[in-house]
Amino acid sequence: MTCSSCGAYIAPSVKFCSNCGAATDSEATRIARLQSHALEMNAGQDLEHTIFTVRPTMIFIKTAYALAVIAGIALVFLLASLGVPASISIPLALALLLIPGYYHLRRNMIRYTVTESTLKIDTGLIARTTKNIPLSKIQDVTVSASVPQRLMGFGDIIIDNASELGGSIVMHNISSPRHYADLLLRELRRWH
């Protein structure tokens, strides 16, 4: 809002112009305040709130990195005992880290996000594909975990949907799958 006397900017809650001291029009101030409040409320309604975002577990990748480091150290010592120079053995040992690095990259290519109205499945690293499933189309959520998976604290979440193609979506190797399934079911109750 601007001052009717000097044209300076006046904040909506100010009664007098700080530049010239003229009284502001209280009705114009009230309308400006209501309009700014309405804009803030509409902006908040357009954004969807994220309930959770999850990726497959890191247990296997951390284990693979640890094994690659141990194998790399053993390889360096073995090659050193055979007389191979360090300029060859160290790069070979570091190359072992490429194996868990590949699986780490594959893990980061999948992300599951549940918002207030959709389940989003993002796949890809450079080129991204997002599959959106409305929560209103989800019929059932099942947690499946084998004995080794249960011992390590992860499992699969199986989601049955009623879309045109139908079928199931499996969220593989999710840490604490029961927790995420419960959060998803709580959101589903709002839609059913």
Tab-separated table of C-alpha atoms in Angstrom:
chain	number	residue	atom	x	y	z
A	1	MET	CA	0.000	0.000	0.000
A	2	THR	CA	1.215	3.540	-0.706
A	3	CYS	CA	0.654	6.842	1.069
A	4	SER	CA	-2.028	9.009	-0.558
A	5	SER	CA	-0.012	12.181	0.264
A	6	CYS	CA	3.604	11.369	-0.693
A	7	GLY	CA	3.380	7.980	-2.461
A	8	ALA	CA	5.801	6.195	-0.093
A	9	TYR	CA	5.304	2.491	0.762
A	10	ILE	CA	3.270	1.841	3.915
A	11	ALA	CA	3.152	-1.569	5.590
A	12	PRO	CA	-0.415	-2.904	6.041
A	13	SER	CA	-0.332	-2.645	9.858
A	14	VAL	CA	0.933	1.012	10.022
A	15	LYS	CA	-1.522	3.831	10.798
A	16	PHE	CA	0.735	6.779	9.817
A	17	CYS	CA	3.178	7.280	6.931
A	18	SER	CA	6.782	7.160	8.157
A	19	ASN	CA	7.841	9.519	5.350
A	20	CYS	CA	5.360	12.419	5.660
A	21	GLY	CA	3.356	11.545	8.812
A	22	ALA	CA	-0.022	11.556	7.064
A	23	ALA	CA	-2.723	9.276	8.418
A	24	THR	CA	-3.408	6.213	6.331
A	25	ASP	CA	-6.835	5.261	5.129
A	26	SER	CA	-7.867	2.626	7.672
A	27	GLU	CA	-10.307	0.960	5.241
A	28	ALA	CA	-7.615	0.611	2.556
A	29	THR	CA	-5.236	-0.776	5.187
A	30	ARG	CA	-7.820	-3.326	6.313
A	31	ILE	CA	-8.514	-4.417	2.722
A	32	ALA	CA	-4.800	-4.712	1.933
A	33	ARG	CA	-4.294	-6.789	5.094
A	34	LEU	CA	-7.201	-9.095	4.139
A	35	GLN	CA	-5.879	-9.486	0.598
A	36	SER	CA	-2.352	-10.374	1.752
A	37	HIS	CA	-3.788	-12.874	4.252
A	38	ALA	CA	-5.922	-14.477	1.512
A	39	LEU	CA	-2.873	-14.780	-0.777
A	40	GLU	CA	-0.894	-16.486	1.996
A	41	MET	CA	-3.724	-18.946	2.653
A	42	ASN	CA	-4.125	-19.825	-1.058
A	43	ALA	CA	-0.377	-20.338	-1.488
A	44	GLY	CA	-0.376	-22.769	1.435
A	45	GLN	CA	-3.298	-24.741	0.017
A	46	ASP	CA	-1.672	-25.269	-3.386
A	47	LEU	CA	1.346	-27.069	-1.923
A	48	GLU	CA	1.030	-30.737	-1.111
A	49	HIS	CA	2.537	-31.852	2.167
A	50	THR	CA	4.944	-34.762	2.017
A	51	ILE	CA	4.113	-37.516	4.496
A	52	PHE	CA	7.353	-39.445	3.952
A	53	THR	CA	10.091	-40.118	1.430
A	54	VAL	CA	11.969	-43.423	1.505
A	55	ARG	CA	14.591	-45.296	-0.499
A	56	PRO	CA	15.695	-48.939	-0.324
A	57	THR	CA	17.878	-49.871	2.646
A	58	MET	CA	21.612	-49.131	2.769
A	59	ILE	CA	22.512	-52.284	4.750
A	60	PHE	CA	23.827	-54.202	1.733
A	61	ILE	CA	25.692	-51.230	0.311
A	62	LYS	CA	27.457	-50.420	3.593
A	63	THR	CA	28.438	-54.070	3.942
A	64	ALA	CA	29.714	-54.142	0.355
A	65	TYR	CA	31.807	-51.000	0.928
A	66	ALA	CA	33.333	-52.530	4.081
A	67	LEU	CA	34.137	-55.776	2.252
A	68	ALA	CA	35.624	-53.855	-0.693
A	69	VAL	CA	37.904	-51.891	1.649
A	70	ILE	CA	39.069	-55.066	3.409
A	71	ALA	CA	39.602	-56.853	0.075
A	72	GLY	CA	41.474	-53.805	-1.274
A	73	ILE	CA	43.843	-53.742	1.680
A	74	ALA	CA	44.429	-57.487	1.365
A	75	LEU	CA	45.039	-57.092	-2.394
A	76	VAL	CA	47.618	-54.337	-1.827
A	77	PHE	CA	49.519	-56.490	0.686
A	78	LEU	CA	49.312	-59.568	-1.557
A	79	LEU	CA	50.572	-57.715	-4.611
A	80	ALA	CA	53.296	-56.019	-2.542
A	81	SER	CA	54.536	-59.431	-1.374
A	82	LEU	CA	54.710	-60.514	-5.036
A	83	GLY	CA	56.809	-57.438	-5.899
A	84	VAL	CA	54.122	-55.502	-7.803
A	85	PRO	CA	54.699	-51.743	-7.478
A	86	ALA	CA	52.236	-49.628	-5.461
A	87	SER	CA	51.389	-47.567	-8.569
A	88	ILE	CA	49.616	-50.667	-9.918
A	89	SER	CA	48.301	-52.331	-6.755
A	90	ILE	CA	46.640	-49.279	-5.203
A	91	PRO	CA	44.542	-48.399	-8.308
A	92	LEU	CA	43.516	-52.063	-8.553
A	93	ALA	CA	42.453	-52.018	-4.906
A	94	LEU	CA	40.525	-48.776	-5.389
A	95	ALA	CA	38.796	-50.291	-8.410
A	96	LEU	CA	37.140	-52.756	-6.028
A	97	LEU	CA	35.118	-49.807	-4.659
A	98	LEU	CA	33.421	-49.482	-8.052
A	99	ILE	CA	31.319	-52.578	-7.358
A	100	PRO	CA	29.500	-51.244	-4.271
A	101	GLY	CA	29.513	-47.803	-5.904
A	102	TYR	CA	27.451	-49.207	-8.775
A	103	TYR	CA	24.845	-50.645	-6.378
A	104	HIS	CA	24.814	-47.415	-4.381
A	105	LEU	CA	24.050	-45.532	-7.578
A	106	ARG	CA	21.260	-47.988	-8.452
A	107	ARG	CA	19.766	-47.534	-4.962
A	108	ASN	CA	19.750	-43.747	-5.371
A	109	MET	CA	17.841	-44.077	-8.643
A	110	ILE	CA	14.648	-45.094	-6.774
A	111	ARG	CA	12.677	-42.869	-4.406
A	112	TYR	CA	9.184	-43.411	-3.023
A	113	THR	CA	7.282	-40.349	-1.797
A	114	VAL	CA	3.840	-40.297	-0.187
A	115	THR	CA	2.029	-36.970	-0.132
A	116	GLU	CA	-1.460	-36.144	1.110
A	117	SER	CA	-3.022	-37.356	-2.144
A	118	THR	CA	-0.512	-39.425	-4.139
A	119	LEU	CA	2.178	-42.073	-4.044
A	120	LYS	CA	5.053	-40.939	-6.266
A	121	ILE	CA	7.669	-43.369	-7.532
A	122	ASP	CA	10.712	-41.591	-8.977
A	123	THR	CA	13.158	-43.689	-10.993
A	124	GLY	CA	16.253	-42.724	-12.931
A	125	LEU	CA	19.384	-40.752	-12.253
A	126	ILE	CA	19.810	-38.207	-15.027
A	127	ALA	CA	16.526	-38.724	-16.869
A	128	ARG	CA	13.821	-39.010	-14.216
A	129	THR	CA	10.499	-40.844	-14.555
A	130	THR	CA	7.786	-40.199	-11.985
A	131	LYS	CA	4.825	-42.512	-11.609
A	132	ASN	CA	1.925	-40.979	-9.663
A	133	ILE	CA	-0.690	-43.191	-8.057
A	134	PRO	CA	-3.613	-41.420	-6.374
A	135	LEU	CA	-4.176	-42.634	-2.829
A	136	SER	CA	-7.847	-43.032	-3.689
A	137	LYS	CA	-6.867	-45.864	-6.092
A	138	ILE	CA	-4.885	-47.862	-3.517
A	139	GLN	CA	-6.822	-50.860	-2.230
A	140	ASP	CA	-4.412	-52.721	0.044
A	141	VAL	CA	-1.009	-52.340	1.701
A	142	THR	CA	0.893	-55.468	2.720
A	143	VAL	CA	4.241	-55.811	4.488
A	144	SER	CA	6.269	-58.847	3.470
A	145	ALA	CA	9.554	-59.845	5.103
A	146	SER	CA	11.436	-63.119	5.081
A	147	VAL	CA	13.208	-64.337	8.226
A	148	PRO	CA	16.597	-62.820	7.252
A	149	GLN	CA	14.877	-59.561	6.297
A	150	ARG	CA	13.070	-59.435	9.644
A	151	LEU	CA	16.320	-60.060	11.527
A	152	MET	CA	17.998	-57.162	9.709
A	153	GLY	CA	14.984	-54.831	10.064
A	154	PHE	CA	13.816	-54.360	6.499
A	155	GLY	CA	11.223	-55.795	4.136
A	156	ASP	CA	8.970	-55.165	1.165
A	157	ILE	CA	5.798	-53.090	1.051
A	158	ILE	CA	3.291	-54.417	-1.490
A	159	ILE	CA	0.663	-51.931	-2.674
A	160	ASP	CA	-2.383	-53.149	-4.604
A	161	ASN	CA	-4.020	-50.463	-6.707
A	162	ALA	CA	-7.230	-50.178	-8.697
A	163	SER	CA	-5.907	-48.201	-11.633
A	164	GLU	CA	-6.709	-49.034	-15.253
A	165	LEU	CA	-3.678	-51.319	-15.465
A	166	GLY	CA	-4.256	-52.717	-11.986
A	167	GLY	CA	-1.589	-54.847	-10.417
A	168	SER	CA	0.734	-54.345	-7.534
A	169	ILE	CA	3.645	-52.080	-6.787
A	170	VAL	CA	6.412	-53.491	-4.631
A	171	MET	CA	8.641	-51.166	-2.639
A	172	HIS	CA	11.670	-53.463	-2.242
A	173	ASN	CA	14.019	-53.586	0.776
A	174	ILE	CA	12.565	-50.740	2.846
A	175	SER	CA	13.962	-50.216	6.350
A	176	SER	CA	11.224	-50.361	9.027
A	177	PRO	CA	8.530	-51.333	6.505
A	178	ARG	CA	5.778	-51.614	9.136
A	179	HIS	CA	6.283	-47.966	10.131
A	180	TYR	CA	5.983	-46.706	6.545
A	181	ALA	CA	3.025	-48.986	5.817
A	182	ASP	CA	1.240	-47.599	8.888
A	183	LEU	CA	1.870	-44.023	7.733
A	184	LEU	CA	0.501	-44.894	4.299
A	185	LEU	CA	-2.560	-46.614	5.783
A	186	ARG	CA	-3.250	-43.583	7.977
A	187	GLU	CA	-3.312	-41.390	4.866
A	188	LEU	CA	-5.527	-43.929	3.064
A	189	ARG	CA	-8.154	-43.643	5.806
A	190	ARG	CA	-8.729	-40.045	4.709
A	191	TRP	CA	-9.581	-41.233	1.193
A	192	HIS	CA	-11.764	-44.245	1.994
